[in-house]
Amino acid sequence: MSHNRKPAGTRLTGRIVVPGNPSYHAARLEYNRRFSKFPRVIVFCRRTQDVINAVKWARERGVRIRVRSGRHSYEGFSTIDGGIIIDVSEMNKVQVDRKNMVAHVQTGNPLSRVYRKLWNKHVALPAGTAPDVGIAGLTLGGGIGLLSRKYGLTCDNLKQVKMVVAAGRQGAKTIIANKKKHADLLWASRGGGGGNFGIATAYTFRVRPIRTVSIYSITWKWRDLEKVFPAWQRWAPAVTNRLTSTIEVAAKQVGTIVSTGQLLGGAAELRRWIQPLLQQGTPMKVMVRTVPFIEATRFFAAGDLHLEPKFKITGALGFKPLPREGVRMIRDFLSEAPNKHSTVWCQSLGGSGSAVSRISPTATAYPHRRAEIYELSARWRNDSEQQRNIQWVKRFRKALRPFVNGDYVNFPDLQIKNWPKAYYGVNFARLKRVKQKYDPHDVFRFAQSIPVGKRSGRGTRT
Ligand SMILES: Cc1cc2nc3c(=O)[nH]c(=O)nc-3n(C[C@H](O)[C@H](O)[C@H](O)COP(=O)(O)OP(=O)(O)OC[C@H]3O[C@@H](n4cnc5c(N)ncnc54)[C@H](O)[C@@H]3O)c2cc1C
């Protein structure tokens, strides 16, 4: 009998999918089909203990880890060739405590399920629009949506997080971070980005009462761009904080500009608020309605359905309205877009009494409190179109650089070299200290994860 035999080690638990298994193909795919990786194993965890076992299993064997919930990472950060994906999507309980106005939400929930479960108790959480985005990644990076100006980012409403972190040389343990215990980890979980410190398994959020809201949509033709875009930029931050809005300019081939928004208030009031927008150019279609809040979430979700399967998106922060040259740049790039699926989108976050900008840039890890967020996107189906689309986004970002800077960590872009500054600004040094404390062995790492030790983080990591 050999005396050198190693102990059997930790076993994986939960629903385990490996290559050859009939569900492996579906289980490995990311939402962004630009990425097609082949993990060694995918573990769909059902309990926190499954998460702990998976981390231990991987550490004992030196297998690289990726953490996954809704699979919506723009740059495929939740998948890996040859490693283990620890997926929490089957941990999806939601419990509302209406007396204390909090909700306990397991991190495997997609947004549509969170909205629905909360709606059953007539409460809401400010969050994003796409129905299948995971609450896990959305919250850790910030979380913007149509309630933001009144109720803040999703992460601003995060009161507690339960997280599995690495422990010792090969272990893992669960910790609870709130304002009394591990307050530094709670701070980092409010905008510090997904996948950096450990695996979040449950969140506790503050929630707000909700019944009906009013929504609008205005469509213009492209020729009104130079009137409508600057007018929206002046208007959106100046209106009541009960109104959050977006604007999207489509490629010239489509030839439309659409602004949508949501008011915590009635349709007659909303009609009054949007007057300055209606006076710009010649609106082709106007819709204003009062609806139950859950219906409004479905209305905004519709814009994120049936999109092309592969994409390259970059984000940018506008601390000032785009000057005329900036708007012209949008026109020029969308005039020569690679196909009709390219867009520029912007969401209002700041301005008069906005709950987002009232918070200090260092109070949470999300620093861009006074910026509006832009998104430049290109989408396609066939691989032969890929390079052209990616190059277009790259050139577009560069051309807009005089007018915007930085990026929202939930819209990550591997082409940004100085991403620590772009995503985290003044908060990067503190995030590195939190990383050093909770993940000193850099167990949770990916191309743009917060580095351990003296490394600056610039450039791409492996
Ligand atoms: C169509 C579409 C619409 C979007 N709309 C919005 C919007 O309205 N508002 C907005 O703010 N953002 C929006 N986003 C961006 C979205 O917030 C990010 O893509 C977010 O990271 C997705 O989280 P996920 O859990 O779905 O993705 P995943 O790919 O599963 O994870 C994203 C990142 O978080 C990490 N992560 C996942 N689960 C955990 C966990 N349990 N613990 C720790 N880390 C974890 C991953 O490792 C990865 O780094 C949208 C994205 C898409 C593709």
Coordinates of C-alpha atoms and ligand atoms in Angstrom, one line a residue:
M1 CA 0.0 0.0 0.0
S2 CA 1.4 3.4 -1.0
H3 CA 2.0 5.9 1.8
N4 CA 2.1 8.7 -0.6
R5 CA -1.5 8.5 -1.7
K6 CA -3.2 11.9 -1.6
P7 CA -6.4 12.3 0.3
A8 CA -9.5 12.0 -2.0
G9 CA -10.1 15.7 -1.7
T10 CA -13.3 17.6 -2.0
R11 CA -16.1 16.3 -4.3
L12 CA -18.2 18.5 -6.5
T13 CA -21.8 18.8 -5.6
G14 CA -24.8 20.3 -7.3
R15 CA -25.8 19.7 -11.0
I16 CA -22.5 18.9 -12.7
V17 CA -22.2 19.2 -16.5
V18 CA -19.0 17.9 -18.2
P19 CA -18.1 17.6 -21.9
G20 CA -20.0 14.7 -23.5
N21 CA -23.0 15.4 -21.4
P22 CA -26.1 16.2 -23.6
S23 CA -26.6 19.5 -21.9
Y24 CA -22.9 20.6 -22.1
H25 CA -23.3 22.7 -25.2
A26 CA -26.2 24.7 -23.9
A27 CA -24.5 25.0 -20.5
R28 CA -21.3 26.4 -21.8
L29 CA -22.7 29.2 -24.0
E30 CA -22.5 32.9 -23.1
Y31 CA -25.3 35.3 -24.0
N32 CA -22.7 37.1 -26.3
R33 CA -22.1 34.3 -28.9
R34 CA -18.8 36.1 -29.9
F35 CA -17.4 33.8 -27.1
S36 CA -17.4 30.1 -27.5
K37 CA -15.3 28.5 -24.8
F38 CA -15.0 24.9 -23.6
P39 CA -14.9 24.7 -19.8
R40 CA -13.7 21.4 -18.1
V41 CA -16.8 21.4 -15.9
I42 CA -19.8 23.6 -15.2
V43 CA -21.4 23.3 -11.7
F44 CA -24.9 24.5 -11.3
C45 CA -25.0 25.2 -7.6
R46 CA -28.2 24.7 -5.6
R47 CA -26.9 25.5 -2.1
T48 CA -24.1 27.6 -0.7
Q49 CA -22.3 24.4 0.2
D50 CA -22.2 23.5 -3.5
V51 CA -20.4 26.8 -4.1
I52 CA -17.9 26.2 -1.3
N53 CA -17.2 22.7 -2.6
A54 CA -16.6 23.9 -6.1
V55 CA -14.1 26.6 -4.9
K56 CA -12.3 24.0 -2.8
W57 CA -12.3 21.4 -5.6
A58 CA -10.8 23.9 -8.0
R59 CA -8.2 25.2 -5.6
E60 CA -7.1 21.7 -4.6
R61 CA -6.5 20.9 -8.2
G62 CA -5.2 24.3 -9.5
V63 CA -8.2 24.6 -11.8
R64 CA -9.1 28.1 -13.0
I65 CA -12.4 29.4 -11.8
R66 CA -15.1 31.6 -13.5
V67 CA -18.2 32.8 -11.7
R68 CA -21.5 33.0 -13.6
S69 CA -25.1 34.1 -13.0
G70 CA -27.0 35.6 -16.0
R71 CA -24.1 35.1 -18.5
H72 CA -24.5 38.6 -19.9
S73 CA -20.8 39.8 -19.5
Y74 CA -20.0 41.8 -22.6
E75 CA -16.4 40.4 -22.8
G76 CA -17.1 36.8 -21.8
F77 CA -15.7 37.1 -18.3
S78 CA -18.0 34.4 -17.0
T79 CA -16.6 31.6 -19.1
I80 CA -13.2 29.9 -19.6
D81 CA -11.5 27.2 -21.6
G82 CA -10.5 24.2 -19.5
G83 CA -11.5 25.7 -16.2
I84 CA -14.6 25.4 -13.9
I85 CA -17.6 27.6 -14.2
I86 CA -19.4 28.0 -10.9
D87 CA -22.9 29.0 -11.9
V88 CA -25.4 30.2 -9.3
S89 CA -28.4 30.5 -11.7
E90 CA -30.3 27.7 -9.9
M91 CA -30.1 29.5 -6.6
N92 CA -33.1 31.8 -7.3
K93 CA -35.2 32.3 -4.2
V94 CA -36.7 35.7 -3.5
Q95 CA -38.3 36.7 -0.2
V96 CA -39.9 40.0 0.5
D97 CA -40.1 41.4 4.0
R98 CA -42.6 44.1 3.5
K99 CA -42.6 45.2 7.2
N100 CA -38.9 46.1 7.0
M101 CA -39.1 47.0 3.2
V102 CA -36.3 44.6 2.3
A103 CA -36.0 41.7 -0.1
H104 CA -33.7 38.7 0.2
V105 CA -32.7 37.8 -3.3
Q106 CA -30.5 34.9 -4.2
T107 CA -28.0 35.8 -6.9
G108 CA -29.2 33.4 -9.5
N109 CA -32.2 35.4 -10.3
P110 CA -32.6 37.1 -13.7
L111 CA -34.1 40.6 -13.5
S112 CA -37.5 39.7 -14.9
R113 CA -38.0 37.2 -12.0
V114 CA -36.8 39.7 -9.4
Y115 CA -39.3 42.3 -10.7
R116 CA -42.1 39.8 -10.8
K117 CA -41.6 38.4 -7.3
L118 CA -41.3 41.9 -5.9
W119 CA -44.3 43.1 -7.8
N120 CA -46.4 40.3 -6.2
K121 CA -45.8 42.4 -3.0
H122 CA -46.1 45.7 -4.7
V123 CA -42.5 46.7 -4.1
A124 CA -39.7 47.4 -6.5
L125 CA -35.9 47.6 -6.7
P126 CA -34.2 50.0 -9.2
A127 CA -32.5 47.7 -11.7
G128 CA -31.8 47.2 -15.4
T129 CA -34.0 46.6 -18.4
A130 CA -33.0 43.3 -20.0
P131 CA -35.2 40.5 -18.6
D132 CA -32.4 37.8 -18.5
V133 CA -29.5 39.9 -17.1
G134 CA -28.5 38.4 -13.8
I135 CA -29.0 40.3 -10.6
A136 CA -25.6 39.1 -9.5
G137 CA -23.4 40.8 -12.1
L138 CA -25.7 43.8 -12.5
T139 CA -25.6 44.7 -8.8
L140 CA -21.8 44.2 -8.3
G141 CA -21.1 46.6 -11.1
G142 CA -23.7 49.2 -10.3
G143 CA -27.0 48.7 -12.0
I144 CA -28.7 51.4 -14.0
G145 CA -32.3 51.6 -15.1
L146 CA -35.5 53.5 -15.3
L147 CA -35.9 54.1 -11.6
S148 CA -32.3 55.3 -11.1
R149 CA -32.8 59.0 -10.8
K150 CA -35.3 58.6 -8.0
Y151 CA -34.0 55.5 -6.1
G152 CA -30.3 55.3 -7.1
L153 CA -28.3 52.4 -8.6
T154 CA -29.1 48.8 -7.8
C155 CA -26.0 48.7 -5.7
D156 CA -27.0 51.8 -3.7
N157 CA -29.9 49.7 -2.4
L158 CA -27.7 46.7 -1.4
K159 CA -27.7 46.3 2.3
Q160 CA -26.0 43.0 2.7
V161 CA -24.3 40.4 0.6
K162 CA -23.5 36.7 1.4
M163 CA -20.3 35.7 -0.3
V164 CA -18.2 32.6 -0.6
V165 CA -14.6 33.7 -0.5
A166 CA -11.3 31.8 -0.6
A167 CA -9.9 30.8 2.8
G168 CA -6.3 29.7 3.5
R169 CA -4.3 28.0 0.8
Q170 CA -7.0 25.6 -0.5
G171 CA -10.3 26.4 1.3
A172 CA -13.4 28.5 1.0
K173 CA -15.9 29.9 3.5
T174 CA -19.0 32.0 3.6
I175 CA -19.1 35.5 5.0
I176 CA -21.8 38.0 5.4
A177 CA -20.9 41.6 4.6
N178 CA -23.1 44.5 5.8
K179 CA -22.5 47.9 7.4
K180 CA -21.4 46.3 10.7
K181 CA -19.4 43.3 9.6
H182 CA -17.0 43.2 6.6
A183 CA -18.2 46.7 5.7
D184 CA -15.2 47.1 3.3
L185 CA -16.5 44.1 1.3
L186 CA -20.0 45.6 1.2
W187 CA -18.5 48.8 -0.1
A188 CA -16.5 47.0 -2.8
S189 CA -19.6 45.0 -3.8
R190 CA -21.4 48.2 -4.5
G191 CA -19.8 48.9 -7.9
G192 CA -16.5 47.1 -7.7
G193 CA -17.5 44.7 -10.4
G194 CA -18.4 41.1 -10.7
G195 CA -16.0 38.2 -10.2
N196 CA -13.4 40.0 -8.2
F197 CA -13.7 39.0 -4.6
G198 CA -15.7 35.8 -4.3
I199 CA -19.0 34.3 -5.3
A200 CA -22.1 36.2 -4.1
T201 CA -24.9 33.9 -3.2
A202 CA -27.5 36.2 -1.7
Y203 CA -28.3 39.9 -1.5
T204 CA -30.5 41.9 0.8
F205 CA -31.9 45.0 -0.9
R206 CA -33.9 47.9 0.3
V207 CA -37.2 48.0 -1.7
R208 CA -39.8 50.7 -2.4
P209 CA -43.6 50.6 -2.6
I210 CA -44.8 50.8 -6.2
R211 CA -48.1 50.6 -8.1
T212 CA -48.4 52.4 -11.4
V213 CA -46.0 54.5 -13.4
S214 CA -46.2 56.4 -16.7
I215 CA -44.1 55.7 -19.6
Y216 CA -43.4 57.5 -22.9
S217 CA -41.8 56.8 -26.2
I218 CA -41.1 59.4 -28.9
T219 CA -39.7 58.5 -32.3
W220 CA -38.1 61.0 -34.7
K221 CA -36.5 60.6 -38.1
W222 CA -32.7 60.8 -38.4
R223 CA -32.7 64.2 -39.9
D224 CA -33.7 65.6 -36.5
L225 CA -30.6 64.2 -34.8
E226 CA -28.8 67.5 -34.4
K227 CA -31.9 69.1 -32.8
V228 CA -33.1 66.2 -30.7
F229 CA -29.9 64.9 -29.2
P230 CA -28.7 68.2 -27.7
A231 CA -32.2 69.0 -26.5
W232 CA -32.5 65.6 -24.8
Q233 CA -29.1 66.1 -23.1
R234 CA -30.2 69.5 -21.7
W235 CA -33.6 68.3 -20.7
A236 CA -33.0 64.8 -19.2
P237 CA -31.0 65.9 -16.2
A238 CA -33.1 69.0 -15.6
V239 CA -36.5 67.3 -15.2
T240 CA -37.9 65.9 -11.9
N241 CA -35.9 63.0 -10.4
R242 CA -39.1 61.0 -10.7
L243 CA -38.4 60.8 -14.4
T244 CA -35.5 58.7 -15.9
S245 CA -35.1 58.6 -19.6
T246 CA -33.0 57.2 -22.4
I247 CA -32.2 58.1 -26.0
E248 CA -31.1 55.7 -28.7
V249 CA -29.9 56.7 -32.2
A250 CA -30.0 53.9 -34.7
A251 CA -27.7 53.4 -37.7
K252 CA -28.6 55.5 -40.7
Q253 CA -30.0 52.5 -42.5
V254 CA -32.7 52.3 -39.9
G255 CA -32.9 56.1 -39.6
T256 CA -34.6 56.6 -36.3
I257 CA -34.0 58.3 -33.0
V258 CA -36.1 57.0 -30.0
S259 CA -36.4 58.4 -26.6
T260 CA -38.2 56.5 -23.8
G261 CA -38.7 57.2 -20.2
Q262 CA -40.6 56.4 -17.0
L263 CA -42.2 58.8 -14.5
L264 CA -43.3 58.0 -11.0
G265 CA -46.5 59.9 -11.6
G266 CA -49.5 60.2 -13.9
A267 CA -49.8 60.4 -17.7
A268 CA -51.0 64.0 -17.7
E269 CA -48.0 65.1 -15.7
L270 CA -45.7 63.1 -18.0
R271 CA -47.2 64.8 -21.1
R272 CA -46.3 68.2 -19.5
W273 CA -42.7 67.1 -18.8
I274 CA -42.0 65.9 -22.3
Q275 CA -43.2 69.1 -24.0
P276 CA -39.7 70.4 -24.5
L277 CA -38.8 67.2 -26.3
L278 CA -41.9 67.2 -28.5
Q279 CA -41.0 70.7 -29.7
Q280 CA -37.8 69.4 -31.3
G281 CA -37.9 68.4 -35.0
T282 CA -41.0 66.5 -36.2
P283 CA -41.9 63.6 -33.9
M284 CA -43.3 60.7 -36.0
K285 CA -44.7 58.6 -33.2
V286 CA -45.6 59.5 -29.6
M287 CA -46.8 57.2 -26.9
V288 CA -47.7 58.2 -23.3
R289 CA -49.4 55.7 -21.0
T290 CA -50.0 54.9 -17.3
V291 CA -49.4 51.3 -16.6
P292 CA -48.8 48.9 -13.7
F293 CA -45.1 49.0 -12.9
I294 CA -44.6 45.3 -14.0
E295 CA -46.0 46.2 -17.4
A296 CA -43.5 49.0 -17.7
T297 CA -40.6 46.6 -17.0
R298 CA -41.9 44.4 -19.9
F299 CA -42.1 47.5 -22.2
F300 CA -38.5 48.4 -21.5
A301 CA -37.4 44.8 -21.7
A302 CA -38.7 44.5 -25.3
G303 CA -35.9 46.6 -26.6
D304 CA -33.4 44.0 -25.4
L305 CA -35.1 41.1 -27.1
H306 CA -34.4 39.6 -30.5
L307 CA -31.0 41.2 -30.9
E308 CA -28.2 39.8 -33.1
P309 CA -26.3 37.1 -31.2
K310 CA -22.8 38.5 -31.4
F311 CA -21.8 41.9 -30.2
K312 CA -19.0 44.4 -29.3
I313 CA -20.1 47.2 -27.0
T314 CA -18.1 49.8 -25.3
G315 CA -19.4 52.3 -22.6
A316 CA -18.3 55.8 -22.0
L317 CA -19.1 58.5 -19.4
G318 CA -20.4 61.9 -20.2
F319 CA -19.6 64.4 -17.5
K320 CA -20.8 67.3 -19.8
P321 CA -23.3 67.3 -22.6
L322 CA -21.8 66.4 -26.0
P323 CA -20.9 69.6 -27.9
R324 CA -22.0 70.0 -31.5
E325 CA -18.9 68.2 -32.8
G326 CA -19.6 65.2 -30.6
V327 CA -23.2 64.9 -31.9
R328 CA -21.7 65.3 -35.4
M329 CA -19.4 62.4 -34.6
I330 CA -22.4 60.2 -33.7
R331 CA -24.0 61.1 -37.0
D332 CA -20.8 60.4 -39.0
F333 CA -20.2 57.0 -37.4
L334 CA -23.8 55.9 -37.6
S335 CA -23.8 57.0 -41.3
E336 CA -21.0 54.5 -42.0
A337 CA -22.1 51.8 -39.5
P338 CA -21.1 48.2 -40.5
N339 CA -24.7 47.2 -40.6
K340 CA -28.2 48.3 -39.4
H341 CA -27.7 46.8 -36.0
S342 CA -25.3 49.5 -34.7
T343 CA -26.6 52.1 -32.2
V344 CA -25.6 54.8 -29.8
W345 CA -27.6 54.8 -26.5
C346 CA -27.5 57.0 -23.5
Q347 CA -29.3 57.0 -20.2
S348 CA -29.9 60.0 -17.9
L349 CA -28.6 59.4 -14.4
G350 CA -27.7 62.8 -12.9
G351 CA -29.1 66.3 -12.5
S352 CA -31.7 67.9 -10.3
G353 CA -31.9 65.9 -7.1
S354 CA -30.9 62.6 -8.7
A355 CA -30.4 59.9 -6.2
V356 CA -27.3 58.7 -8.2
S357 CA -25.4 62.0 -8.0
R358 CA -26.4 62.8 -4.4
I359 CA -24.1 60.0 -3.2
S360 CA -20.3 60.8 -3.0
P361 CA -18.0 59.1 -5.5
T362 CA -16.2 57.4 -2.7
A363 CA -19.2 56.3 -0.6
T364 CA -19.5 53.1 -2.7
A365 CA -17.1 51.6 -5.2
Y366 CA -19.1 53.1 -8.1
P367 CA -17.4 56.5 -8.7
H368 CA -19.1 58.0 -11.7
R369 CA -21.8 59.8 -9.8
R370 CA -22.1 62.8 -12.0
A371 CA -21.9 61.2 -15.4
E372 CA -24.5 60.0 -17.9
I373 CA -23.7 56.6 -19.4
Y374 CA -23.2 56.1 -23.2
E375 CA -23.2 52.8 -25.0
L376 CA -21.8 52.3 -28.5
S377 CA -22.8 49.0 -29.9
A378 CA -22.3 46.9 -33.0
R379 CA -24.1 43.5 -33.4
W380 CA -23.8 40.8 -36.1
R381 CA -24.5 37.2 -36.9
N382 CA -21.7 35.9 -39.2
D383 CA -18.1 35.6 -38.2
S384 CA -17.0 37.2 -41.4
E385 CA -18.5 40.5 -40.2
Q386 CA -16.8 40.4 -36.8
Q387 CA -13.6 42.3 -37.5
R388 CA -15.4 45.1 -39.3
N389 CA -17.8 45.6 -36.4
I390 CA -15.1 45.5 -33.7
Q391 CA -12.9 47.9 -35.5
W392 CA -15.9 50.3 -36.0
V393 CA -16.5 50.3 -32.2
K394 CA -12.8 50.9 -31.5
R395 CA -12.6 53.8 -34.0
F396 CA -15.8 55.3 -32.7
R397 CA -14.7 55.2 -29.1
K398 CA -11.4 56.9 -30.0
A399 CA -13.2 59.6 -32.0
L400 CA -15.5 60.5 -29.1
R401 CA -12.6 60.6 -26.6
P402 CA -12.3 64.4 -26.6
F403 CA -15.9 64.6 -25.2
V404 CA -16.3 61.5 -22.9
N405 CA -14.1 59.4 -20.7
G406 CA -13.9 56.4 -18.5
D407 CA -16.4 53.5 -18.7
Y408 CA -19.1 51.8 -16.6
V409 CA -17.6 48.4 -15.3
N410 CA -20.8 46.6 -16.4
F411 CA -20.1 47.7 -20.0
P412 CA -16.5 46.3 -20.0
D413 CA -14.2 46.6 -23.0
L414 CA -11.0 44.7 -23.3
Q415 CA -9.6 47.3 -25.6
I416 CA -9.4 49.9 -22.8
K417 CA -5.8 49.7 -21.6
N418 CA -6.1 51.8 -18.5
W419 CA -9.3 50.1 -17.4
P420 CA -8.6 50.5 -13.6
K421 CA -8.9 54.3 -14.0
A422 CA -11.7 54.0 -16.5
Y423 CA -13.9 51.8 -14.4
Y424 CA -12.9 52.7 -10.8
G425 CA -11.3 56.2 -10.9
V426 CA -10.4 57.3 -7.4
N427 CA -11.7 54.1 -5.8
F428 CA -9.1 51.7 -7.5
A429 CA -6.5 51.9 -4.7
R430 CA -9.1 51.0 -2.0
L431 CA -10.5 48.2 -4.2
K432 CA -7.0 46.7 -4.4
R433 CA -6.8 46.7 -0.6
V434 CA -10.1 44.9 -0.3
K435 CA -8.9 42.4 -2.9
Q436 CA -5.7 41.8 -1.0
K437 CA -7.7 41.2 2.2
Y438 CA -10.3 38.9 0.8
D439 CA -8.6 37.2 -2.1
P440 CA -4.8 37.4 -1.4
H441 CA -4.1 34.3 -3.6
D442 CA -5.9 35.9 -6.6
V443 CA -8.3 32.9 -6.9
F444 CA -10.9 35.0 -8.5
R445 CA -9.2 36.4 -11.6
F446 CA -9.9 37.2 -15.2
A447 CA -8.6 39.5 -17.9
Q448 CA -9.7 42.7 -16.1
S449 CA -10.0 41.6 -12.5
I450 CA -8.7 43.8 -9.7
P451 CA -5.0 42.7 -9.2
V452 CA -3.4 41.5 -6.0
G453 CA -0.2 43.1 -4.6
K454 CA 1.7 45.8 -6.4
R455 CA 0.5 45.2 -9.9
S456 CA -1.1 48.2 -11.5
G457 CA -3.7 46.2 -13.4
R458 CA -3.2 48.1 -16.6
G459 CA -3.4 45.9 -19.7
T460 CA -5.0 42.5 -20.0
R461 CA -4.4 39.7 -17.5
T462 CA -4.8 36.0 -18.0
Ligands
LIG1 C1 -28.8 42.8 -23.4 C2 -28.2 43.5 -22.2 C3 -28.9 44.5 -21.5 C4 -28.3 45.1 -20.4 N1 -29.0 46.1 -19.7 C5 -28.5 46.6 -18.6 C6 -29.2 47.6 -17.9 O1 -30.3 48.0 -18.2 N2 -28.6 48.2 -16.8 C7 -27.3 47.9 -16.4 O2 -26.8 48.4 -15.4 N3 -26.6 46.9 -17.1 C8 -27.1 46.3 -18.2 N4 -26.4 45.4 -18.8 C9 -25.1 45.0 -18.4 C10 -25.1 44.0 -17.2 O3 -25.3 44.7 -16.0 C11 -23.8 43.3 -17.2 O4 -23.6 42.6 -18.4 C12 -23.7 42.3 -16.0 O5 -22.4 42.1 -15.6 C13 -24.4 41.0 -16.2 O6 -24.5 40.2 -15.1 P1 -24.8 38.7 -15.3 O7 -24.9 38.1 -14.0 O8 -26.0 38.6 -16.3 O9 -23.6 38.2 -16.2 P2 -22.4 37.1 -16.0 O10 -21.8 37.0 -17.3 O11 -22.9 35.8 -15.4 O12 -21.5 37.8 -14.9 C14 -20.9 39.1 -15.2 C15 -19.7 39.3 -14.3 O13 -20.1 39.2 -12.9 C16 -19.5 38.0 -12.3 N5 -20.4 37.3 -11.5 C17 -21.6 36.6 -12.0 N6 -22.2 36.1 -11.0 C18 -21.5 36.4 -9.8 C19 -21.7 36.1 -8.5 N7 -22.7 35.3 -8.0 N8 -20.7 36.5 -7.6 C20 -19.7 37.3 -8.0 N9 -19.5 37.6 -9.3 C21 -20.4 37.1 -10.2 C22 -18.9 37.2 -13.5 O14 -17.8 36.4 -13.2 C23 -18.6 38.3 -14.5 O15 -17.4 38.9 -14.3 C24 -27.0 44.7 -19.9 C25 -26.3 43.7 -20.7 C26 -26.9 43.1 -21.8 C27 -26.1 42.0 -22.5

